[in-house]
């Protein structure tokens, strides 16, 4: 009987994993062959943007439903008391949603009656931060189980909301739609992305549900490094896991705090650095005072703000364009229109003039770089000669001021000039292409499988990078410590399974809408912005163009008409500017900014908590100890959290690489460091301590090496030539090599050493 049940259990795992593999990797691999249109949708695009996500949801729901029905109720779990507790939470949550909607309507009415935008923004920002602070104060605790795992009494649906808020970081809320706008289906050969993020960040929850979360929850742990200590014993597995948790979480949290600074400065008008400190205060009040208990309920409150802030603008834009507010269902017809407009823009004489001008500028910079010192001196002399020729004439003072500014902006030395001109040359060459260098939106991959040898190679490389990035995001999802810790907070293992399903459902509400938003904004730009005279552009263009990293417009060909190639939109702009693009009231713009802030704060909360706990609970202290030691551990966790928060704020203030890149890199690190050893330890009794240590070190080492060796600064410092890529895989997907190395070394090391008997049967 036991053998039959075991076969049934593993046949369910095998079948669902096979379905997951087909819905992701197989569908993507053949996406270029699935271009026939069904109900306005190219089938390959629909699967990548929606169909596969719906299948992923079905997988985790079926798994939770089937396994929870098979298993007997856990002993000691009081279902009646739990039902009463849950109903009480439902009432409180309903009141919160009603009050939030009433507050939004009141602000909208006040704006209509004449309240200034400054006051609208200040009131909404203050109210949300005060809300988070109040939850943090009421949730304060010094008890270990409450601080680390919220007392293990969070119902599945609310843990799903908290997980979704924790998951939908600044990258998902601010940058995802913008990345899809710029990259289309899959991005370019040099910058892969697009729908790989949607597939990777949702498909990974299938691995979490089937391979990781329920098994970790069954062990009643506090942190992810706890698992490595219990399963493999000894100090080194726990220490390496703790340091890996700090590394991948710190990379992730810097991106979130950068997003906090960006949004807070936009919302209040303060300097970027001050915006970081203001947002960081909201993070620390929750995570510092109450740990996981306060963070959980703060994230539930933040999820409602996040999802409203995303769905209201995209639903309005969809209703405005196609008469249907259900954007994921309706935007397929806009895809057909965009495809037609892309063809028109490619053949436009005015667009070709702009492209030729960018090419001319690129060639000019290329010429300067042949003799940097001589070109630098010639540029200075030319500007000085022009100023001298003007003499004391007053009629052209503005021109004189402009010339003086140009002279000040000239690079100070040869190295600065070389760096600036190289960057400018690359930027101009990238824009000296049809559509300003952007790929066509619905084309699966760069290149052409039926074209020349070079085009075929580009196609294969583009598809390989898409699959590699998707793999890293999926495996990284199953290894991120701050995500896995969330499933420790449910009262039972069955609730942990259900919680994964609720998490993916709440996350999919945004991820199914993000491709729609990218499409609707692109249609708005192509249909209503391109072709307009520069002096009649909408007000939002001038407003957002104050920051060149978000929006630049320039009359490159001098015809006083905006061409598509003359417009450069940053990824972070698309979501933040949607209310202005759609003509919505300013209170919706504030709601969007507050949603982005909530997304960044919620993820930063979980990440800082994970880092602080890894340092204090897993590195400084070891074992459970007595109650007094547990309280000291909580105190040290709070102190470590504060220190890490300040360090991360300093790193974010340096304005590092883009949010999306930093977040993606942390997935490669987490996947390579944790997942191979973790899954082997759960499902294979033969996994040993030596294999675990070797696997984690190998996975992490290969990933970090591949990322570091492909940094331009590193290659320049060591005099390395070429791109340094293995099989053309971009550095952001370094986890492909790290996971393979970690798995191989873990298996080999385990086969060569004897398994530890202590604790293995209780874990595997």
XYZ file of C-alpha atoms in Angstrom, residues 156-732:
577
model
C -2.582 30.780 3.187
C -4.510 33.547 1.410
C -2.870 36.339 3.448
C 0.547 34.723 3.230
C -0.070 34.619 -0.532
C -0.735 38.364 -0.558
C 2.326 39.059 1.585
C 4.455 36.833 -0.658
C 3.131 38.603 -3.755
C 3.983 42.010 -2.281
C 7.393 40.702 -1.234
C 7.889 39.295 -4.728
C 6.614 42.206 -6.843
C 9.608 44.375 -6.238
C 10.567 47.659 -7.864
C 11.702 45.596 -10.862
C 8.249 44.056 -11.358
C 6.225 47.176 -10.676
C 8.415 49.924 -12.148
C 10.639 48.282 -14.728
C 8.881 45.183 -16.080
C 6.351 46.945 -18.316
C 9.079 49.324 -19.510
C 11.374 46.414 -20.274
C 8.610 44.789 -22.321
C 8.005 48.109 -24.119
C 11.665 48.343 -25.112
C 12.413 44.655 -25.692
C 9.178 43.273 -27.121
C 8.944 39.482 -27.082
C 12.584 38.658 -26.446
C 14.816 41.712 -26.744
C 17.837 42.027 -28.987
C 20.823 39.739 -29.451
C 22.841 41.922 -27.075
C 20.118 42.570 -24.493
C 17.869 39.589 -23.963
C 14.716 39.973 -21.880
C 11.142 40.696 -22.783
C 8.699 37.942 -21.918
C 11.492 35.834 -20.394
C 10.858 37.800 -17.197
C 7.145 36.987 -17.177
C 7.777 33.293 -17.830
C 10.730 33.030 -15.455
C 9.168 34.848 -12.522
C 5.939 32.839 -12.683
C 7.209 29.433 -13.787
C 9.630 29.366 -10.876
C 6.711 29.001 -8.456
C 6.021 25.557 -9.924
C 9.473 24.529 -8.677
C 8.825 26.185 -5.317
C 5.562 24.258 -4.895
C 6.693 20.861 -6.150
C 10.298 20.702 -4.962
C 10.995 23.032 -2.055
C 8.394 24.916 0.022
C 6.320 22.089 1.611
C 9.423 20.119 2.575
C 11.133 23.072 4.228
C 7.930 23.999 6.086
C 7.629 20.463 7.470
C 10.942 20.934 9.312
C 9.741 23.921 11.421
C 12.797 26.048 10.644
C 13.468 29.774 11.039
C 15.815 30.494 8.103
C 16.981 28.805 4.897
C 20.534 28.231 6.255
C 18.823 26.331 9.107
C 17.917 23.675 6.548
C 21.546 23.158 5.505
C 22.554 22.833 9.146
C 19.836 20.299 9.993
C 20.178 18.270 6.785
C 23.953 18.106 6.454
C 25.212 18.943 9.935
C 28.427 20.720 10.774
C 29.195 24.433 10.609
C 30.309 24.912 7.010
C 27.040 24.172 5.159
C 25.217 26.667 7.367
C 27.947 29.321 7.088
C 28.202 29.087 3.299
C 24.409 29.200 2.974
C 24.253 32.250 5.244
C 26.940 34.101 3.289
C 25.260 33.195 -0.013
C 21.941 34.491 1.381
C 23.608 37.774 2.287
C 25.236 38.090 -1.144
C 22.163 37.477 -3.308
C 19.828 39.372 -0.957
C 22.139 42.380 -0.753
C 22.305 42.629 -4.550
C 18.523 42.475 -4.604
C 17.956 44.987 -1.794
C 20.226 47.627 -3.351
C 17.930 47.591 -6.391
C 14.874 48.026 -4.145
C 16.333 50.934 -2.195
C 17.335 52.546 -5.489
C 13.683 52.241 -6.512
C 12.604 53.746 -3.180
C 14.817 56.770 -3.769
C 13.617 57.177 -7.360
C 9.914 57.087 -6.451
C 10.122 59.122 -3.253
C 12.092 61.862 -4.976
C 9.539 61.906 -7.822
C 6.613 61.987 -5.421
C 7.900 64.667 -3.069
C 10.446 66.609 -5.141
C 13.248 66.005 -2.620
C 16.751 64.973 -3.667
C 17.314 61.335 -4.604
C 19.492 60.672 -1.540
C 16.922 62.212 0.805
C 14.249 60.095 -0.872
C 16.283 56.984 -0.043
C 16.428 57.932 3.638
C 12.704 58.731 3.805
C 11.755 55.391 2.283
C 14.300 53.532 4.389
C 12.614 54.858 7.514
C 9.395 53.121 6.467
C 11.291 49.872 5.902
C 13.060 49.906 9.249
C 9.999 50.676 11.345
C 8.397 47.398 10.278
C 11.321 45.015 9.950
C 13.310 46.395 12.887
C 10.480 46.464 15.442
C 8.360 43.461 14.581
C 10.344 41.242 12.269
C 8.298 38.807 10.198
C 5.084 39.428 12.138
C 5.033 43.164 11.373
C 6.463 42.704 7.884
C 3.771 40.171 6.934
C 0.807 42.393 7.750
C 2.543 45.421 6.276
C 3.019 43.485 3.040
C -0.658 42.487 2.983
C -1.584 46.177 3.216
C 1.014 47.044 0.587
C -0.241 44.412 -1.853
C -3.640 46.089 -2.097
C -1.978 49.427 -2.904
C 0.358 47.783 -5.430
C -2.349 45.948 -7.362
C -4.737 48.917 -7.404
C -1.924 51.185 -8.561
C -1.141 48.852 -11.449
C -4.590 47.742 -12.557
C -6.389 51.115 -12.496
C -4.169 52.852 -15.107
C -3.843 49.817 -17.392
C -7.601 49.152 -17.231
C -8.365 52.784 -18.073
C -5.898 52.827 -20.966
C -7.404 49.592 -22.298
C -10.940 50.989 -22.028
C -9.843 54.205 -23.727
C -8.256 52.396 -26.686
C -10.401 49.306 -27.254
C -13.494 49.850 -25.109
C -12.703 46.934 -22.763
C -11.156 47.474 -19.295
C -9.974 43.848 -19.096
C -6.592 44.627 -20.634
C -5.116 41.080 -20.785
C -8.098 39.936 -22.850
C -8.313 42.945 -25.136
C -4.844 44.074 -26.162
C -4.319 41.461 -28.873
C -5.959 43.687 -31.479
C -3.499 46.472 -30.583
C -0.637 44.078 -31.282
C -1.820 43.737 -34.873
C -1.989 47.527 -35.239
C 1.485 47.976 -33.752
C 2.917 45.418 -36.174
C 1.467 47.407 -39.088
C 2.767 50.726 -37.697
C 6.241 49.238 -37.223
C 6.336 48.365 -40.924
C 5.232 51.910 -41.814
C 7.901 53.481 -39.598
C 10.621 51.289 -41.102
C 9.790 52.634 -44.571
C 9.284 56.274 -43.505
C 11.703 58.734 -45.257
C 11.697 60.985 -42.174
C 12.660 58.051 -39.938
C 15.459 57.147 -42.351
C 16.763 60.738 -42.120
C 16.940 60.407 -38.339
C 18.741 57.080 -38.609
C 21.283 58.536 -41.022
C 21.919 61.470 -38.673
C 22.594 59.099 -35.771
C 24.962 57.142 -38.003
C 26.744 60.376 -38.992
C 27.200 61.290 -35.318
C 28.487 57.807 -34.538
C 31.039 58.063 -37.372
C 32.103 61.482 -36.056
C 32.806 60.026 -32.603
C 34.584 57.099 -34.257
C 36.812 59.578 -36.097
C 37.598 61.456 -32.884
C 38.622 58.246 -31.141
C 41.362 57.662 -33.748
C 43.280 60.622 -32.260
C 41.700 61.441 -28.901
C 44.276 64.020 -27.779
C 44.303 65.889 -31.099
C 40.491 65.849 -31.359
C 40.161 67.144 -27.805
C 42.495 70.071 -28.461
C 40.779 70.843 -31.780
C 37.346 70.915 -30.108
C 38.532 73.322 -27.403
C 40.234 75.596 -29.946
C 37.147 75.615 -32.177
C 34.848 76.667 -29.332
C 37.284 79.355 -28.153
C 37.628 80.681 -31.707
C 33.843 80.971 -32.014
C 33.627 82.813 -28.702
C 36.459 85.156 -29.680
C 34.847 85.855 -33.066
C 31.678 87.022 -31.306
C 33.653 89.727 -29.503
C 31.592 92.071 -27.365
C 28.438 91.893 -29.492
C 25.359 91.746 -27.247
C 22.878 90.647 -29.870
C 23.847 87.039 -29.521
C 24.256 86.660 -25.760
C 22.276 83.416 -25.620
C 24.550 81.884 -28.237
C 27.593 82.993 -26.245
C 26.207 81.401 -23.088
C 25.548 78.171 -24.989
C 29.094 78.150 -26.338
C 30.524 78.696 -22.848
C 28.452 75.747 -21.593
C 29.754 73.579 -24.414
C 33.308 74.587 -23.524
C 32.756 73.682 -19.858
C 31.283 70.327 -20.896
C 34.350 69.373 -22.947
C 36.141 66.431 -21.229
C 38.994 67.508 -18.944
C 41.524 64.906 -20.050
C 42.200 62.221 -22.643
C 40.857 59.310 -20.560
C 37.592 61.111 -19.814
C 37.229 62.015 -23.483
C 37.866 58.454 -24.622
C 35.297 57.066 -22.174
C 32.663 59.693 -23.069
C 33.148 59.434 -26.834
C 33.166 55.627 -26.779
C 29.895 55.611 -24.880
C 28.387 58.250 -27.183
C 29.519 56.371 -30.274
C 27.934 53.134 -29.029
C 24.691 54.917 -28.145
C 24.436 56.601 -31.542
C 25.169 53.356 -33.383
C 22.481 51.605 -31.318
C 19.932 54.250 -32.335
C 21.051 54.317 -35.970
C 18.691 51.426 -36.668
C 15.008 51.115 -37.575
C 12.641 51.883 -34.662
C 15.495 53.540 -32.778
C 17.195 50.195 -32.272
C 14.123 48.555 -30.681
C 13.077 45.091 -31.928
C 9.686 44.537 -33.508
C 7.282 43.791 -30.691
C 5.910 40.369 -31.571
C 9.004 38.825 -33.192
C 10.159 35.933 -30.964
C 13.927 36.243 -31.430
C 16.537 38.400 -33.144
C 18.004 37.278 -36.440
C 16.339 35.085 -39.028
C 16.404 31.268 -39.049
C 15.889 31.352 -42.825
C 18.355 34.152 -43.573
C 22.104 34.353 -44.033
C 24.581 32.402 -41.928
C 25.100 35.460 -39.715
C 21.340 35.919 -39.231
C 20.915 32.231 -38.405
C 23.661 32.428 -35.792
C 22.084 35.554 -34.306
C 18.730 33.751 -34.101
C 20.238 30.732 -32.339
C 22.130 32.944 -29.873
C 19.045 35.052 -29.147
C 16.890 31.981 -28.494
C 19.590 30.394 -26.339
C 19.902 33.548 -24.223
C 16.131 33.753 -23.803
C 15.977 30.157 -22.576
C 19.008 30.694 -20.327
C 17.547 33.803 -18.689
C 14.196 32.091 -18.200
C 15.954 29.097 -16.611
C 17.938 31.316 -14.223
C 14.846 33.244 -13.146
C 12.896 30.031 -12.530
C 15.626 28.244 -10.603
C 16.525 31.450 -8.759
C 12.908 31.790 -7.656
C 13.169 28.375 -5.994
C 16.323 29.477 -4.161
C 15.705 33.037 -2.975
C 15.881 32.920 0.849
C 13.505 35.838 1.454
C 10.818 34.093 -0.628
C 11.231 30.632 0.898
C 11.131 32.031 4.431
C 7.617 33.326 3.737
C 6.328 29.736 3.579
C 7.637 29.058 7.095
C 4.891 31.331 8.456
C 1.863 29.152 7.635
C 0.290 27.019 10.399
C 0.575 23.698 8.491
C 2.334 22.094 5.535
C -0.975 21.931 3.664
C -1.388 25.679 4.117
C 2.139 26.156 2.752
C 1.128 24.360 -0.462
C -2.038 26.427 -0.731
C -0.017 29.544 0.005
C 2.189 28.958 -3.049
C -0.941 28.739 -5.209
C -2.387 31.950 -3.734
C 0.987 33.671 -4.167
C 1.158 32.843 -7.864
C -2.462 33.902 -8.381
C -1.899 37.311 -6.788
C 1.373 37.768 -8.652
C -0.200 36.783 -11.981
C -2.749 39.600 -11.659
C 0.137 41.988 -12.290
C 2.248 39.822 -14.586
C -0.623 39.188 -16.988
C -1.276 42.946 -17.121
C 2.340 44.089 -17.600
C 2.601 42.950 -21.266
C -0.761 44.631 -21.878
C 0.485 47.897 -20.400
C 3.644 47.820 -22.531
C 1.556 47.244 -25.644
C -1.027 49.933 -24.855
C 1.632 52.565 -24.097
C 3.511 51.702 -27.298
C 0.302 52.112 -29.302
C -0.362 55.459 -27.592
C 3.138 56.647 -28.491
C 3.075 55.421 -32.094
C -0.475 56.492 -32.886
C -0.837 59.761 -30.965
C 2.652 61.085 -30.188
C 4.820 60.283 -33.204
C 4.169 62.695 -36.074
C 3.173 65.591 -33.804
C 4.925 68.998 -34.053
C 7.385 69.559 -31.228
C 5.537 72.667 -30.047
C 2.281 70.739 -29.575
C 3.542 67.726 -27.645
C 1.554 66.841 -24.489
C 2.598 68.371 -21.172
C 3.756 65.050 -19.735
C 6.582 64.884 -22.304
C 8.166 68.117 -21.042
C 7.602 67.092 -17.426
C 9.359 63.720 -17.668
C 12.046 64.975 -20.087
C 13.606 66.860 -17.160
C 15.324 63.569 -16.352
C 17.230 62.426 -19.486
C 17.507 58.886 -18.103
C 13.715 58.569 -18.270
C 12.826 60.492 -21.438
C 14.665 62.383 -24.162
C 13.213 64.045 -27.251
C 15.310 65.855 -29.845
C 14.606 67.190 -33.329
C 17.447 65.215 -34.892
C 16.529 65.752 -38.552
C 15.377 69.366 -38.059
C 11.842 68.994 -39.470
C 10.147 70.106 -36.192
C 8.081 66.887 -36.255
C 8.630 64.136 -33.689
C 9.785 60.878 -35.256
C 9.782 57.581 -33.387
C 13.587 57.321 -33.526
C 13.874 60.810 -31.962
C 12.119 59.606 -28.822
C 14.001 57.635 -26.190
C 11.997 56.274 -23.263
C 13.616 54.743 -20.185
C 12.203 51.486 -18.845
C 11.203 53.072 -15.525
C 9.061 55.723 -17.238
C 6.392 53.517 -18.816
C 4.598 52.572 -15.599
C 5.193 55.819 -13.715
C 3.918 58.018 -16.559
C 0.903 55.884 -17.554
C -1.644 58.028 -15.654
C -0.472 61.178 -17.477
C -0.400 59.335 -20.805
C -3.977 58.169 -20.223
C -5.188 61.561 -18.999
C -6.132 60.321 -15.515
C -6.414 62.602 -12.442
C -3.239 63.410 -10.553
C -4.360 61.305 -7.585
C -3.893 58.220 -9.795
C -0.331 59.346 -10.558
C 0.241 59.575 -6.824
C -1.326 56.130 -6.366
C 1.054 54.689 -8.987
C 4.044 56.260 -7.272
C 2.800 54.966 -3.907
C 2.333 51.514 -5.475
C 5.902 51.536 -6.734
C 7.074 52.690 -3.323
C 5.066 49.915 -1.640
C 6.558 47.340 -4.027
C 10.097 48.456 -3.269
C 9.474 48.782 0.481
C 7.772 45.389 0.806
C 10.620 43.572 -0.932
C 13.247 45.573 0.948
C 11.530 44.596 4.218
C 11.807 40.892 3.456
C 15.348 41.131 2.119
C 16.735 43.140 5.020
C 15.081 40.750 7.444
C 16.683 37.820 5.621
C 20.135 39.422 5.676
C 19.900 40.424 9.334
C 18.747 36.946 10.326
C 21.478 35.279 8.257
C 24.166 37.362 9.949
C 22.887 37.117 13.521
C 20.964 33.827 13.618
C 23.105 31.735 11.284
C 26.611 33.211 11.463
C 26.963 34.744 14.914
C 24.775 32.257 16.803
C 24.328 28.553 16.150
C 21.688 26.185 17.462
C 18.486 26.945 19.351
C 19.871 27.593 22.796
C 17.677 28.689 25.697
C 15.074 31.456 25.779
C 17.582 34.122 26.848
C 19.876 33.248 23.967
C 16.917 33.364 21.570
C 16.117 36.904 22.729
C 19.759 37.922 22.297
C 19.664 36.451 18.801
C 16.627 38.597 17.971
C 18.395 41.673 19.333
C 21.479 40.993 17.216
C 19.289 40.343 14.167
C 17.768 43.799 14.599
C 21.199 45.396 14.940
C 22.525 43.561 11.858
C 19.430 44.623 9.916
C 20.057 48.285 10.751
C 23.714 48.145 9.720
C 22.948 46.336 6.453
C 20.169 48.830 5.663
C 22.584 51.753 5.960
C 25.218 50.022 3.807
C 22.604 49.183 1.151
C 21.349 52.787 1.201
C 24.896 54.031 0.554
C 25.322 51.550 -2.322
C 21.969 52.580 -3.845
C 22.914 56.262 -3.591
C 25.763 55.570 -6.029
C 23.086 54.854 -8.701
C 24.291 51.394 -9.768
C 23.187 49.411 -12.850
C 19.542 49.222 -13.837
C 17.018 47.764 -11.414
C 16.055 44.926 -13.728
C 19.688 43.844 -14.246
C 20.544 43.880 -10.522
C 17.475 41.830 -9.642
C 18.124 39.340 -12.445
C 21.726 38.888 -11.294
C 20.565 38.010 -7.769
C 18.429 35.197 -9.223
C 21.468 33.621 -10.859
C 23.343 33.809 -7.567
C 20.499 32.304 -5.526
C 19.782 29.545 -8.017
C 23.399 28.441 -8.276
C 24.165 28.673 -4.556
C 21.106 26.950 -3.096
C 18.886 24.990 -5.456
C 21.050 22.027 -6.607
C 22.180 21.153 -3.078
C 18.789 21.935 -1.522
C 16.807 19.717 -3.900
C 19.363 16.905 -3.691
C 19.216 17.098 0.090
C 15.418 16.888 0.091
C 15.037 14.000 -2.366
C 18.285 12.016 -2.130
C 19.530 10.336 1.033
C 22.958 9.935 -0.546
C 23.684 13.687 -0.508
C 26.529 14.350 1.938
C 28.033 17.287 3.763
C 31.139 17.281 1.555
C 28.986 17.228 -1.564
C 26.842 20.087 -0.232
C 29.826 22.283 0.621
C 31.515 21.582 -2.710
C 28.291 22.104 -4.664
C 27.470 25.460 -3.056
C 31.009 26.764 -3.436
C 31.254 25.583 -7.045
C 27.876 27.005 -8.041
C 28.475 30.336 -6.379
C 32.089 30.563 -7.543
C 31.343 29.855 -11.218
C 28.440 32.334 -11.250
C 30.394 35.150 -9.615
C 33.415 34.487 -11.843
C 31.375 34.606 -15.046
C 29.651 37.821 -14.021
C 32.892 39.476 -12.905
C 35.048 38.435 -15.857
C 32.535 39.969 -18.278
C 32.410 43.360 -16.585
C 33.954 45.949 -18.948
C 36.067 47.419 -16.137
C 37.495 43.995 -15.229
C 38.270 43.080 -18.840
C 39.936 46.443 -19.354
C 41.988 46.136 -16.167
C 43.315 42.691 -17.124
C 43.746 43.562 -20.801
C 41.303 40.879 -21.929
C 40.111 41.019 -25.536
C 36.833 39.818 -27.008
C 33.529 39.493 -25.198
C 34.494 36.590 -22.907
C 31.099 34.904 -23.315
C 30.642 31.124 -23.221
C 28.396 30.004 -26.096
C 27.167 33.591 -26.316
C 25.345 33.483 -22.933
C 24.999 36.949 -21.388
C 26.445 37.511 -17.861
C 22.988 38.067 -16.345
